[in-house]
Amino acid sequence: MKISQREMVLGVATLALIMGGLTYVVIHKKMAVHRTNKTKIENLRQQILLDEARIRMQQNWIEELNELQKDLRVFNTEQKSVSPELMKTVNTIAGKHGLHITRSQPRTEKPTGDLFELPINCVWDGELEALVDFLTELQQQGVRYDVRSLTAQPAGKNSGKLKGNIVIHCVYTRKPGGALKNPPEK
């Protein structure tokens, strides 16, 4: 059996088409995987850049937190209750500005890592100017005090005085022998 030149060309062309088709099928499947992997690699690169930025930001936050904690009051870990001392400080600040705290009630201490927060509910009365001066001084104390709730209403007809309720969150830390290291009041 002799193969003619025409049959040889047709056979080679057919074999080339079959090989081309098989190559296309194999490469097409691999190209889809390659495109998927390329997208995953690009997403991972973006995630790495974001995570590196977060790590740098976390370091900045830690430095800022350490700087803010320098201004916090430090109490001894052995001290059972810090509320009397904090209520006395709040009363002193209020009295300095002519605001009368008629009743103060501490709430439950909330620890958050090394920081502690003690809300104090105060019933007060006084003039508007005294209230504003009191709030201004609390604001100037930095992160030590945070007023989260304040109500005010007239104390009486034409008295010019106000009365109300205020919840002051006092922030502090506890360390062994900490009572000796309190920063001075501002």
N, CA, C and O atoms as a DFTB+ gen file, in Angstrom:
744 C
 N C O
     1  1       0.839      -1.154       0.000
     2  2       0.000       0.000       0.000
     3  2       0.894       1.229       0.000
     4  3       1.733       1.475       0.866
     5  1       0.636       1.936      -1.011
     6  2       1.435       3.111      -1.223
     7  2       0.578       4.317      -0.921
     8  3      -0.578       4.402      -1.336
     9  1       1.169       5.255      -0.184
    10  2       0.447       6.477       0.182
    11  2       0.883       7.552      -0.791
    12  3       2.069       7.800      -1.005
    13  1      -0.113       8.171      -1.362
    14  2       0.194       9.228      -2.318
    15  2       0.573      10.505      -1.566
    16  3       0.366      10.664      -0.363
    17  1       1.132      11.379      -2.357
    18  2       1.577      12.639      -1.744
    19  2       0.373      13.438      -1.241
    20  3       0.455      14.089      -0.199
    21  1      -0.711      13.395      -1.951
    22  2      -1.921      14.106      -1.542
    23  2      -2.433      13.537      -0.229
    24  3      -2.803      14.301       0.662
    25  1      -2.465      12.214      -0.087
    26  2      -2.919      11.572       1.146
    27  2      -1.968      11.904       2.298
    28  3      -2.402      12.091       3.434
    29  1      -0.680      11.974       1.998
    30  2       0.318      12.308       3.015
    31  2       0.073      13.730       3.536
    32  3       0.119      13.960       4.745
    33  1      -0.183      14.673       2.646
    34  2      -0.434      16.062       3.047
    35  2      -1.723      16.134       3.856
    36  3      -1.784      16.828       4.870
    37  1      -2.751      15.419       3.408
    38  2      -4.000      15.403       4.161
    39  2      -3.803      14.757       5.534
    40  3      -4.348      15.246       6.524
    41  1      -3.050      13.691       5.607
    42  2      -2.775      13.028       6.888
    43  2      -2.003      13.925       7.844
    44  3      -2.325      14.016       9.028
    45  1      -0.978      14.586       7.311
    46  2      -0.184      15.499       8.143
    47  2      -1.051      16.674       8.586
    48  3      -0.967      17.102       9.737
    49  1      -1.880      17.200       7.690
    50  2      -2.754      18.324       8.039
    51  2      -3.770      17.903       9.097
    52  3      -4.046      18.644      10.041
    53  1      -4.326      16.692       8.924
    54  2      -5.282      16.184       9.905
    55  2      -4.607      15.978      11.250
    56  3      -5.137      16.367      12.291
    57  1      -3.427      15.359      11.217
    58  2      -2.671      15.149      12.471
    59  2      -2.328      16.485      13.125
    60  3      -2.384      16.609      14.348
    61  1      -1.974      17.480      12.321
    62  2      -1.648      18.800      12.857
    63  2      -2.892      19.439      13.478
    64  3      -2.805      20.050      14.543
    65  1      -4.046      19.304      12.823
    66  2      -5.282      19.845      13.382
    67  2      -5.661      19.138      14.684
    68  3      -6.074      19.787      15.646
    69  1      -5.524      17.831      14.715
    70  2      -5.838      17.092      15.951
    71  2      -4.882      17.507      17.059
    72  3      -5.317      17.748      18.186
    73  1      -3.613      17.595      16.768
    74  2      -2.625      18.007      17.778
    75  2      -2.895      19.458      18.209
    76  3      -2.796      19.769      19.396
    77  1      -3.229      20.335      17.279
    78  2      -3.550      21.725      17.606
    79  2      -4.783      21.801      18.492
    80  3      -4.814      22.565      19.457
    81  1      -5.802      21.006      18.163
    82  2      -7.021      20.991      18.973
    83  2      -6.751      20.483      20.386
    84  3      -7.210      21.073      21.364
    85  1      -5.999      19.377      20.485
    86  2      -5.653      18.854      21.819
    87  2      -4.813      19.859      22.606
    88  3      -5.015      20.051      23.805
    89  1      -3.880      20.488      21.922
    90  2      -3.054      21.502      22.584
    91  2      -3.919      22.656      23.068
    92  3      -3.730      23.151      24.179
    93  1      -4.877      23.093      22.233
    94  2      -5.775      24.185      22.619
    95  2      -6.598      23.802      23.849
    96  3      -6.735      24.605      24.771
    97  1      -7.146      22.589      23.873
    98  2      -7.966      22.143      25.003
    99  2      -7.129      22.118      26.278
   100  3      -7.563      22.613      27.319
   101  1      -5.937      21.544      26.198
   102  2      -5.074      21.449      27.387
   103  2      -4.649      22.840      27.841
   104  3      -4.710      23.152      29.030
   105  1      -4.217      23.677      26.899
   106  2      -3.745      25.018      27.257
   107  2      -4.899      25.880      27.746
   108  3      -4.720      26.681      28.663
   109  1      -6.080      25.733      27.152
   110  2      -7.239      26.521      27.571
   111  2      -7.581      26.236      29.037
   112  3      -7.860      27.160      29.801
   113  1      -7.559      24.974      29.423
   114  2      -7.818      24.622      30.835
   115  2      -6.733      25.205      31.728
   116  3      -7.023      25.732      32.802
   117  1      -5.500      25.112      31.289
   118  2      -4.392      25.643      32.092
   119  2      -4.445      27.173      32.150
   120  3      -4.075      27.758      33.169
   121  1      -4.892      27.823      31.091
   122  2      -4.980      29.285      31.077
   123  2      -6.026      29.781      32.075
   124  3      -5.832      30.810      32.723
   125  1      -7.121      29.057      32.195
   126  2      -8.135      29.442      33.174
   127  2      -7.561      29.359      34.584
   128  3      -7.771      30.251      35.406
   129  1      -6.829      28.270      34.855
   130  2      -6.182      28.126      36.160
   131  2      -5.142      29.225      36.345
   132  3      -5.020      29.796      37.429
   133  1      -4.398      29.518      35.290
   134  2      -3.367      30.562      35.359
   135  2      -3.993      31.931      35.650
   136  3      -3.476      32.689      36.470
   137  1      -5.115      32.246      34.972
   138  2      -5.791      33.524      35.227
   139  2      -6.302      33.595      36.662
   140  3      -6.188      34.632      37.316
   141  1      -6.863      32.493      37.149
   142  2      -7.353      32.455      38.532
   143  2      -6.201      32.652      39.506
   144  3      -6.316      33.420      40.461
   145  1      -5.090      31.961      39.268
   146  2      -3.923      32.100      40.147
   147  2      -3.341      33.506      40.081
   148  3      -2.899      34.045      41.095
   149  1      -3.340      34.096      38.897
   150  2      -2.828      35.466      38.746
   151  2      -3.676      36.439      39.556
   152  3      -3.143      37.335      40.210
   153  1      -5.003      36.263      39.513
   154  2      -5.906      37.115      40.296
   155  2      -5.677      36.910      41.792
   156  3      -5.646      37.875      42.556
   157  1      -5.514      35.647      42.211
   158  2      -5.254      35.357      43.627
   159  2      -3.943      35.989      44.084
   160  3      -3.863      36.551      45.177
   161  1      -2.922      35.892      43.246
   162  2      -1.618      36.470      43.591
   163  2      -1.742      37.982      43.752
   164  3      -1.201      38.557      44.697
   165  1      -2.457      38.625      42.829
   166  2      -2.633      40.079      42.924
   167  2      -3.417      40.459      44.177
   168  3      -3.080      41.437      44.844
   169  1      -4.461      39.692      44.502
   170  2      -5.237      39.945      45.724
   171  2      -4.380      39.765      46.968
   172  3      -4.482      40.545      47.915
   173  1      -3.536      38.738      46.966
   174  2      -2.647      38.515      48.116
   175  2      -1.630      39.649      48.249
   176  3      -1.306      40.060      49.364
   177  1      -1.127      40.154      47.130
   178  2      -0.192      41.297      47.188
   179  2      -0.880      42.519      47.804
   180  3      -0.299      43.214      48.637
   181  1      -2.118      42.770      47.385
   182  2      -2.872      43.894      47.933
   183  2      -3.119      43.688      49.433
   184  3      -3.013      44.632      50.216
   185  1      -3.445      42.461      49.827
   186  2      -3.690      42.159      51.238
   187  2      -2.421      42.349      52.059
   188  3      -2.478      42.847      53.184
   189  1      -1.284      41.959      51.509
   190  2      -0.003      42.142      52.200
   191  2       0.267      43.629      52.407
   192  3       0.696      44.038      53.486
   193  1       0.016      44.445      51.369
   194  2       0.226      45.892      51.506
   195  2      -0.693      46.476      52.575
   196  3      -0.265      47.307      53.376
   197  1      -1.958      46.044      52.590
   198  2      -2.894      46.531      53.609
   199  2      -2.463      46.098      55.008
   200  3      -2.507      46.895      55.945
   201  1      -2.050      44.851      55.152
   202  2      -1.616      44.357      56.463
   203  2      -0.363      45.076      56.952
   204  3      -0.238      45.363      58.143
   205  1       0.563      45.367      56.045
   206  2       1.758      46.124      56.433
   207  2       1.374      47.523      56.907
   208  3       1.927      48.027      57.884
   209  1       0.427      48.146      56.212
   210  2      -0.039      49.479      56.629
   211  2      -0.714      49.399      57.996
   212  3      -0.527      50.284      58.830
   213  1      -1.494      48.347      58.230
   214  2      -2.148      48.177      59.535
   215  2      -1.117      47.976      60.648
   216  3      -1.279      48.493      61.753
   217  1      -0.070      47.231      60.349
   218  2       0.982      47.015      61.349
   219  2       1.648      48.336      61.702
   220  3       1.908      48.606      62.875
   221  1       1.926      49.164      60.694
   222  2       2.522      50.483      60.964
   223  2       1.563      51.351      61.769
   224  3       1.980      52.053      62.689
   225  1       0.265      51.302      61.419
   226  2      -0.726      52.092      62.153
   227  2      -0.848      51.588      63.587
   228  3      -0.998      52.388      64.511
   229  1      -0.786      50.279      63.782
   230  2      -0.893      49.729      65.133
   231  2       0.255      50.236      65.994
   232  3       0.051      50.582      67.158
   233  1       1.452      50.284      65.436
   234  2       2.592      50.803      66.190
   235  2       2.353      52.257      66.574
   236  3       2.662      52.661      67.696
   237  1       1.801      53.054      65.646
   238  2       1.488      54.451      65.958
   239  2       0.435      54.533      67.055
   240  3       0.530      55.373      67.950
   241  1      -0.575      53.658      66.986
   242  2      -1.627      53.653      68.005
   243  2      -1.066      53.279      69.368
   244  3      -1.451      53.862      70.382
   245  1      -0.160      52.312      69.396
   246  2       0.439      51.903      70.668
   247  2       1.238      53.056      71.252
   248  3       1.171      53.317      72.453
   249  1       1.996      53.749      70.406
   250  2       2.768      54.896      70.884
   251  2       1.838      55.991      71.400
   252  3       2.105      56.596      72.438
   253  1       0.745      56.246      70.677
   254  2      -0.212      57.271      71.100
   255  2      -0.902      56.861      72.405
   256  3      -1.106      57.692      73.290
   257  1      -1.260      55.572      72.522
   258  2      -1.881      55.078      73.751
   259  2      -0.928      55.227      74.931
   260  3      -1.339      55.659      76.008
   261  1       0.328      54.877      74.740
   262  2       1.311      55.019      75.816
   263  2       1.459      56.477      76.224
   264  3       1.609      56.781      77.408
   265  1       1.420      57.376      75.254
   266  2       1.523      58.805      75.555
   267  2       0.304      59.285      76.349
   268  3       0.439      60.060      77.296
   269  1      -0.885      58.821      75.955
   270  2      -2.104      59.210      76.674
   271  2      -2.142      58.610      78.075
   272  3      -2.648      59.238      79.005
   273  1      -1.611      57.399      78.232
   274  2      -1.644      56.747      79.537
   275  2      -0.739      57.436      80.560
   276  3      -0.908      57.246      81.764
   277  1       0.210      58.226      80.090
   278  2       1.078      58.941      81.020
   279  2       0.285      59.926      81.869
   280  3       0.664      60.217      83.003
   281  1      -0.833      60.449      81.313
   282  2      -1.649      61.428      82.025
   283  2      -2.701      60.792      82.931
   284  3      -3.384      61.499      83.672
   285  1      -2.838      59.481      82.880
   286  2      -3.865      58.824      83.694
   287  2      -3.408      58.669      85.139
   288  3      -2.218      58.565      85.436
   289  1      -4.395      58.657      86.021
   290  2      -4.095      58.391      87.429
   291  2      -3.776      56.916      87.580
   292  3      -4.358      56.069      86.902
   293  1      -2.856      56.623      88.465
   294  2      -2.441      55.239      88.710
   295  2      -2.777      54.900      90.156
   296  3      -2.350      55.582      91.087
   297  1      -3.551      53.834      90.323
   298  2      -3.909      53.363      91.655
   299  2      -3.240      52.033      91.916
   300  3      -2.921      51.284      90.993
   301  1      -3.036      51.757      93.177
   302  2      -2.417      50.508      93.598
   303  2      -3.373      49.350      93.320
   304  3      -4.582      49.476      93.516
   305  1      -2.831      48.225      92.864
   306  2      -3.665      47.063      92.587
   307  2      -4.288      46.496      93.859
   308  3      -5.315      45.821      93.796
   309  1      -3.680      46.763      95.008
   310  2      -4.195      46.263      96.281
   311  2      -5.382      47.084      96.785
   312  3      -6.136      46.611      97.636
   313  1      -5.561      48.295      96.278
   314  2      -6.642      49.169      96.717
   315  2      -7.965      48.618      96.203
   316  3      -8.159      48.461      94.997
   317  1      -8.876      48.326      97.133
   318  2     -10.131      47.686      96.753
   319  2     -11.055      48.616      95.989
   320  3     -11.595      48.237      94.950
   321  1     -11.243      49.829      96.489
   322  2     -12.172      50.751      95.848
   323  2     -11.494      52.100      95.630
   324  3     -10.927      52.692      96.548
   325  1     -11.571      52.558      94.404
   326  2     -11.003      53.865      94.071
   327  2     -12.106      54.914      93.964
   328  3     -11.817      56.098      93.791
   329  1     -13.359      54.492      94.064
   330  2     -14.470      55.421      93.871
   331  2     -14.485      56.573      94.867
   332  3     -14.791      57.690      94.451
   333  1     -14.175      56.387      96.167
   334  2     -14.186      57.548      97.066
   335  2     -13.197      58.635      96.636
   336  3     -13.505      59.826      96.692
   337  1     -12.022      58.213      96.213
   338  2     -11.006      59.178      95.805
   339  2     -11.421      59.898      94.513
   340  3     -11.232      61.108      94.388
   341  1     -11.983      59.153      93.558
   342  2     -12.422      59.774      92.308
   343  2     -13.608      60.706      92.541
   344  3     -13.671      61.782      91.946
   345  1     -14.556      60.307      93.402
   346  2     -15.702      61.173      93.704
   347  2     -15.229      62.439      94.409
   348  3     -15.765      63.519      94.161
   349  1     -14.233      62.320      95.285
   350  2     -13.692      63.492      95.983
   351  2     -13.061      64.457      94.972
   352  3     -13.233      65.672      95.076
   353  1     -12.327      63.905      93.990
   354  2     -11.700      64.747      92.966
   355  2     -12.759      65.465      92.129
   356  3     -12.625      66.656      91.850
   357  1     -13.802      64.752      91.732
   358  2     -14.877      65.362      90.945
   359  2     -15.569      66.448      91.764
   360  3     -15.867      67.520      91.238
   361  1     -15.830      66.182      93.053
   362  2     -16.454      67.181      93.927
   363  2     -15.569      68.407      94.085
   364  3     -16.069      69.532      94.118
   365  1     -14.259      68.203      94.183
   366  2     -13.318      69.317      94.318
   367  2     -13.351      70.202      93.077
   368  3     -13.402      71.428      93.177
   369  1     -13.323      69.566      91.904
   370  2     -13.374      70.334      90.649
   371  2     -14.690      71.098      90.555
   372  3     -14.707      72.268      90.171
   373  1     -15.797      70.436      90.908
   374  2     -17.111      71.094      90.850
   375  2     -17.172      72.258      91.831
   376  3     -17.637      73.340      91.473
   377  1     -16.706      72.052      93.071
   378  2     -16.730      73.105      94.085
   379  2     -15.886      74.298      93.698
   380  3     -16.234      75.439      94.005
   381  1     -14.774      74.040      93.022
   382  2     -13.893      75.115      92.588
   383  2     -14.611      76.076      91.638
   384  3     -14.271      77.257      91.568
   385  1     -15.591      75.571      90.918
   386  2     -16.305      76.395      89.944
   387  2     -17.703      76.793      90.412
   388  3     -18.455      77.408      89.656
   389  1     -18.054      76.452      91.641
   390  2     -19.343      76.858      92.194
   391  2     -20.497      75.941      91.823
   392  3     -21.657      76.323      91.973
   393  1     -20.207      74.759      91.350
   394  2     -21.238      73.780      91.037
   395  2     -21.374      72.852      92.240
   396  3     -20.372      72.343      92.742
   397  1     -22.591      72.627      92.703
   398  2     -22.818      71.794      93.887
   399  2     -23.277      70.412      93.456
   400  3     -24.297      70.258      92.784
   401  1     -22.507      69.413      93.853
   402  2     -22.916      68.033      93.593
   403  2     -23.618      67.559      94.852
   404  3     -22.996      67.372      95.898
   405  1     -24.924      67.369      94.733
   406  2     -25.724      67.022      95.910
   407  2     -25.678      65.532      96.211
   408  3     -25.848      65.119      97.358
   409  1     -25.446      64.723      95.179
   410  2     -25.364      63.285      95.406
   411  2     -24.528      62.673      94.290
   412  3     -24.678      63.034      93.123
   413  1     -23.651      61.747      94.653
   414  2     -22.885      61.033      93.633
   415  2     -22.913      59.544      93.955
   416  3     -22.787      59.131      95.107
   417  1     -23.082      58.762      92.912
   418  2     -23.214      57.315      93.070
   419  2     -22.290      56.624      92.061
   420  3     -22.508      56.729      90.854
   421  1     -21.260      55.919      92.547
   422  2     -20.399      55.199      91.600
   423  2     -21.116      53.962      91.064
   424  3     -21.933      53.347      91.749
   425  1     -20.793      53.625      89.850
   426  2     -21.331      52.408      89.242
   427  2     -20.242      51.342      89.242
   428  3     -19.250      51.482      89.957
   429  1     -20.402      50.314      88.482
   430  2     -19.456      49.198      88.471
   431  2     -18.219      49.529      87.651
   432  3     -18.308      50.070      86.549
   433  1     -17.063      49.191      88.214
   434  2     -15.791      49.389      87.532
   435  2     -15.701      48.426      86.355
   436  3     -16.028      47.247      86.482
   437  1     -15.251      48.940      85.200
   438  2     -15.134      48.117      83.997
   439  2     -13.676      48.066      83.560
   440  3     -13.136      49.077      83.110
   441  1     -13.024      46.904      83.684
   442  2     -11.642      46.790      83.201
   443  2     -11.601      46.544      81.698
   444  3     -12.421      45.802      81.156
   445  1     -10.638      47.175      81.033
   446  2     -10.375      46.957      79.622
   447  2      -8.871      46.856      79.465
   448  3      -8.196      47.862      79.250
   449  1      -8.348      45.657      79.569
   450  2      -6.899      45.472      79.512
   451  2      -6.264      46.102      80.736
   452  3      -6.614      45.762      81.866
   453  1      -5.325      47.027      80.516
   454  2      -4.648      47.717      81.616
   455  2      -5.439      48.926      82.108
   456  3      -5.121      49.493      83.154
   457  1      -6.463      49.320      81.363
   458  2      -7.247      50.492      81.717
   459  2      -8.497      50.090      82.488
   460  3      -9.051      49.009      82.291
   461  1      -8.925      50.982      83.365
   462  2     -10.152      50.773      84.126
   463  2     -11.020      52.006      83.950
   464  3     -10.522      53.122      83.806
   465  1     -12.329      51.783      83.965
   466  2     -13.275      52.876      83.801
   467  2     -14.331      52.754      84.898
   468  3     -14.908      51.689      85.112
   469  1     -14.567      53.868      85.583
   470  2     -15.567      53.884      86.655
   471  2     -16.553      55.016      86.377
   472  3     -16.196      56.189      86.493
   473  1     -17.790      54.677      86.011
   474  2     -18.798      55.721      85.828
   475  2     -19.307      56.220      87.187
   476  3     -19.566      55.427      88.092
   477  1     -19.442      57.524      87.313
   478  2     -20.001      58.135      88.527
   479  2     -21.213      58.961      88.108
   480  3     -21.110      59.874      87.290
   481  1     -22.349      58.623      88.682
   482  2     -23.597      59.336      88.418
   483  2     -23.736      60.442      89.454
   484  3     -23.801      60.163      90.652
   485  1     -23.782      61.691      89.008
   486  2     -23.832      62.837      89.923
   487  2     -25.111      63.641      89.700
   488  3     -25.497      63.922      88.566
   489  1     -25.752      64.001      90.800
   490  2     -26.873      64.937      90.767
   491  2     -26.294      66.296      91.169
   492  3     -25.603      66.394      92.182
   493  1     -26.566      67.334      90.391
   494  2     -25.914      68.627      90.606
   495  2     -26.942      69.760      90.554
   496  3     -28.063      69.600      90.071
   497  1     -26.508      70.909      91.074
   498  2     -27.266      72.147      90.888
   499  2     -26.283      73.308      90.911
   500  3     -25.238      73.246      91.559
   501  1     -26.634      74.356      90.198
   502  2     -25.773      75.530      90.125
   503  2     -26.146      76.383      88.933
   504  3     -27.139      76.127      88.253
   505  1     -25.343      77.390      88.691
   506  2     -25.586      78.302      87.579
   507  2     -24.972      77.743      86.295
   508  3     -24.084      76.891      86.331
   509  1     -25.460      78.239      85.179
   510  2     -24.979      77.774      83.876
   511  2     -23.480      77.997      83.732
   512  3     -22.767      77.126      83.235
   513  1     -23.002      79.152      84.161
   514  2     -21.570      79.466      84.048
   515  2     -20.723      78.473      84.848
   516  3     -19.661      78.050      84.391
   517  1     -21.196      78.104      86.042
   518  2     -20.470      77.133      86.858
   519  2     -20.423      75.776      86.157
   520  3     -19.393      75.101      86.181
   521  1     -21.523      75.376      85.540
   522  2     -21.572      74.108      84.815
   523  2     -20.602      74.124      83.637
   524  3     -19.871      73.159      83.414
   525  1     -20.598      75.219      82.890
   526  2     -19.710      75.334      81.734
   527  2     -18.246      75.293      82.181
   528  3     -17.428      74.613      81.561
   529  1     -17.915      76.016      83.249
   530  2     -16.536      76.004      83.749
   531  2     -16.136      74.617      84.232
   532  3     -15.006      74.185      84.001
   533  1     -17.041      73.920      84.893
   534  2     -16.791      72.560      85.372
   535  2     -16.526      71.625      84.190
   536  3     -15.559      70.863      84.203
   537  1     -17.378      71.685      83.180
   538  2     -17.199      70.831      82.008
   539  2     -15.920      71.163      81.253
   540  3     -15.260      70.275      80.713
   541  1     -15.574      72.450      81.218
   542  2     -14.339      72.865      80.552
   543  2     -13.127      72.273      81.252
   544  3     -12.208      71.783      80.597
   545  1     -13.120      72.315      82.584
   546  2     -11.980      71.747      83.301
   547  2     -11.905      70.236      83.120
   548  3     -10.813      69.682      82.990
   549  1     -13.048      69.566      83.111
   550  2     -13.039      68.118      82.852
   551  2     -12.460      67.839      81.470
   552  3     -11.696      66.889      81.293
   553  1     -12.817      68.655      80.501
   554  2     -12.307      68.489      79.133
   555  2     -10.795      68.676      79.099
   556  3     -10.101      67.980      78.357
   557  1     -10.279      69.608      79.894
   558  2      -8.853      69.893      79.904
   559  2      -8.045      68.809      80.614
   560  3      -6.817      68.798      80.533
   561  1      -8.721      67.908      81.301
   562  2      -8.024      66.814      81.995
   563  2      -7.595      65.715      81.023
   564  3      -7.027      64.710      81.450
   565  1      -7.852      65.884      79.749
   566  2      -7.459      64.889      78.755
   567  2      -8.386      63.684      78.804
   568  3      -9.610      63.818      78.807
   569  1      -7.773      62.501      78.841
   570  2      -8.565      61.270      78.787
   571  2      -9.015      60.782      80.161
   572  3      -9.619      59.715      80.262
   573  1      -8.737      61.531      81.205
   574  2      -9.115      61.095      82.552
   575  2     -10.616      61.027      82.764
   576  3     -11.113      60.102      83.407
   577  1     -11.341      62.000      82.228
   578  2     -12.787      62.087      82.459
   579  2     -13.515      62.203      81.124
   580  3     -13.064      62.886      80.205
   581  1     -14.644      61.521      81.046
   582  2     -15.460      61.564      79.844
   583  2     -16.921      61.694      80.267
   584  3     -17.457      60.815      80.942
   585  1     -17.555      62.781      79.873
   586  2     -18.967      62.994      80.194
   587  2     -19.784      62.344      79.080
   588  3     -19.681      62.739      77.919
   589  1     -20.592      61.353      79.433
   590  2     -21.368      60.634      78.427
   591  2     -22.854      60.950      78.504
   592  3     -23.602      60.677      77.566
   593  1     -23.279      61.528      79.628
   594  2     -24.699      61.846      79.769
   595  2     -24.815      63.095      80.639
   596  3     -24.190      63.195      81.694
   597  1     -25.630      64.050      80.173
   598  2     -25.831      65.283      80.914
   599  2     -27.269      65.744      80.705
   600  3     -27.733      65.882      79.573
   601  1     -27.967      65.979      81.816
   602  2     -29.307      66.558      81.738
   603  2     -29.310      67.839      82.557
   604  3     -28.616      67.946      83.568
   605  1     -30.099      68.808      82.107
   606  2     -30.202      70.074      82.822
   607  2     -31.622      70.598      82.696
   608  3     -32.263      70.466      81.654
   609  1     -32.099      71.196      83.781
   610  2     -33.426      71.823      83.781
   611  2     -33.410      72.949      84.797
   612  3     -32.561      72.961      85.689
   613  1     -34.326      73.890      84.683
   614  2     -34.370      74.989      85.653
   615  2     -34.624      74.454      87.062
   616  3     -35.444      73.556      87.254
   617  1     -33.912      75.012      88.045
   618  2     -34.064      74.570      89.438
   619  2     -35.331      75.141      90.057
   620  3     -35.895      74.519      90.957
   621  1     -35.784      76.264      89.624
   622  2     -36.993      76.892      90.146
   623  2     -37.353      78.080      89.279
   624  3     -36.561      78.504      88.438
   625  1     -38.530      78.612      89.478
   626  2     -38.956      79.752      88.674
   627  2     -38.129      80.983      89.009
   628  3     -38.014      81.379      90.169
   629  1     -37.556      81.579      87.969
   630  2     -36.789      82.823      88.080
   631  2     -35.633      82.747      89.081
   632  3     -35.195      83.778      89.592
   633  1     -35.135      81.541      89.365
   634  2     -34.008      81.428      90.298
   635  2     -32.673      81.626      89.585
   636  3     -31.670      81.960      90.216
   637  1     -32.666      81.420      88.269
   638  2     -31.420      81.560      87.518
   639  2     -30.493      80.372      87.705
   640  3     -29.363      80.383      87.218
   641  1     -30.954      79.364      88.396
   642  2     -30.127      78.181      88.638
   643  2     -30.669      76.998      87.848
   644  3     -31.836      76.944      87.458
   645  1     -29.767      76.061      87.636
   646  2     -30.111      74.824      86.947
   647  2     -29.873      73.646      87.883
   648  3     -29.144      73.750      88.869
   649  1     -30.501      72.533      87.552
   650  2     -30.228      71.291      88.258
   651  2     -30.263      70.182      87.223
   652  3     -30.833      70.337      86.143
   653  1     -29.648      69.069      87.567
   654  2     -29.647      67.977      86.602
   655  2     -28.826      66.800      87.055
   656  3     -28.494      66.641      88.230
   657  1     -28.512      65.985      86.079
   658  2     -27.790      64.748      86.316
   659  2     -26.651      64.670      85.305
   660  3     -26.803      65.101      84.162
   661  1     -25.515      64.126      85.719
   662  2     -24.365      63.972      84.831
   663  2     -23.687      62.643      85.157
   664  3     -23.514      62.292      86.325
   665  1     -23.310      61.917      84.120
   666  2     -22.568      60.667      84.303
   667  2     -21.161      60.910      83.777
   668  3     -20.959      61.172      82.592
   669  1     -20.191      60.817      84.684
   670  2     -18.784      61.055      84.351
   671  2     -18.056      59.716      84.410
   672  3     -18.074      59.036      85.436
   673  1     -17.423      59.348      83.318
   674  2     -16.634      58.119      83.278
   675  2     -15.187      58.487      83.577
   676  3     -14.559      59.237      82.829
   677  1     -14.664      57.954      84.674
   678  2     -13.288      58.221      85.092
   679  2     -12.405      57.066      84.613
   680  3     -12.717      55.900      84.855
   681  1     -11.313      57.392      83.940
   682  2     -10.406      56.376      83.405
   683  2      -9.101      56.438      84.191
   684  3      -8.590      57.519      84.483
   685  1      -8.565      55.260      84.532
   686  2      -7.340      55.177      85.322
   687  2      -6.705      53.813      85.099
   688  3      -7.283      52.944      84.446
   689  1      -5.516      53.638      85.648
   690  2      -4.836      52.343      85.584
   691  2      -4.555      51.862      86.995
   692  3      -4.621      52.625      87.959
   693  1      -4.243      50.587      87.092
   694  2      -3.860      49.994      88.382
   695  2      -2.521      49.291      88.198
   696  3      -2.326      48.516      87.261
   697  1      -1.605      49.584      89.121
   698  2      -0.287      48.941      89.104
   699  2       0.151      48.709      90.535
   700  3      -0.274      49.435      91.434
   701  1       0.985      47.721      90.765
   702  2       1.500      47.517      92.121
   703  2       2.265      48.762      92.580
   704  3       3.155      49.243      91.879
   705  1       1.919      49.266      93.737
   706  2       2.572      50.470      94.263
   707  2       2.227      51.710      93.460
   708  3       2.970      52.691      93.493
   709  1       1.114      51.683      92.740
   710  2       0.753      52.749      91.807
   711  2       0.322      54.049      92.424
   712  3       0.420      55.085      91.767
   713  1      -0.148      54.054      93.644
   714  2      -0.684      55.277      94.232
   715  2       0.369      56.366      94.380
   716  3       0.026      57.540      94.521
   717  1       1.639      55.995      94.351
   718  2       2.706      56.984      94.521
   719  2       3.052      57.697      93.214
   720  3       3.789      58.682      93.222
   721  1       2.520      57.200      92.082
   722  2       2.955      57.719      90.792
   723  2       1.891      58.524      90.074
   724  3       1.947      58.633      88.849
   725  1       0.926      59.090      90.776
   726  2      -0.127      59.837      90.111
   727  2       0.401      61.152      89.557
   728  3       1.082      61.895      90.263
   729  1       0.089      61.449      88.279
   730  2       0.484      62.743      87.746
   731  2      -0.328      63.846      88.410
   732  3      -1.456      63.598      88.837
   733  1       0.202      65.036      88.506
   734  2      -0.533      66.113      89.164
   735  2      -1.777      66.490      88.379
   736  3      -1.835      66.334      87.160
   737  1      -2.777      66.994      89.108
   738  2      -4.003      67.474      88.456
   739  2      -3.652      68.680      87.620
   740  3      -2.836      69.509      88.023
   741  1      -4.261      68.779      86.469
   742  2      -3.975      69.905      85.563
   743  2      -4.770      71.116      85.965
   744  3      -4.667      72.162      85.325
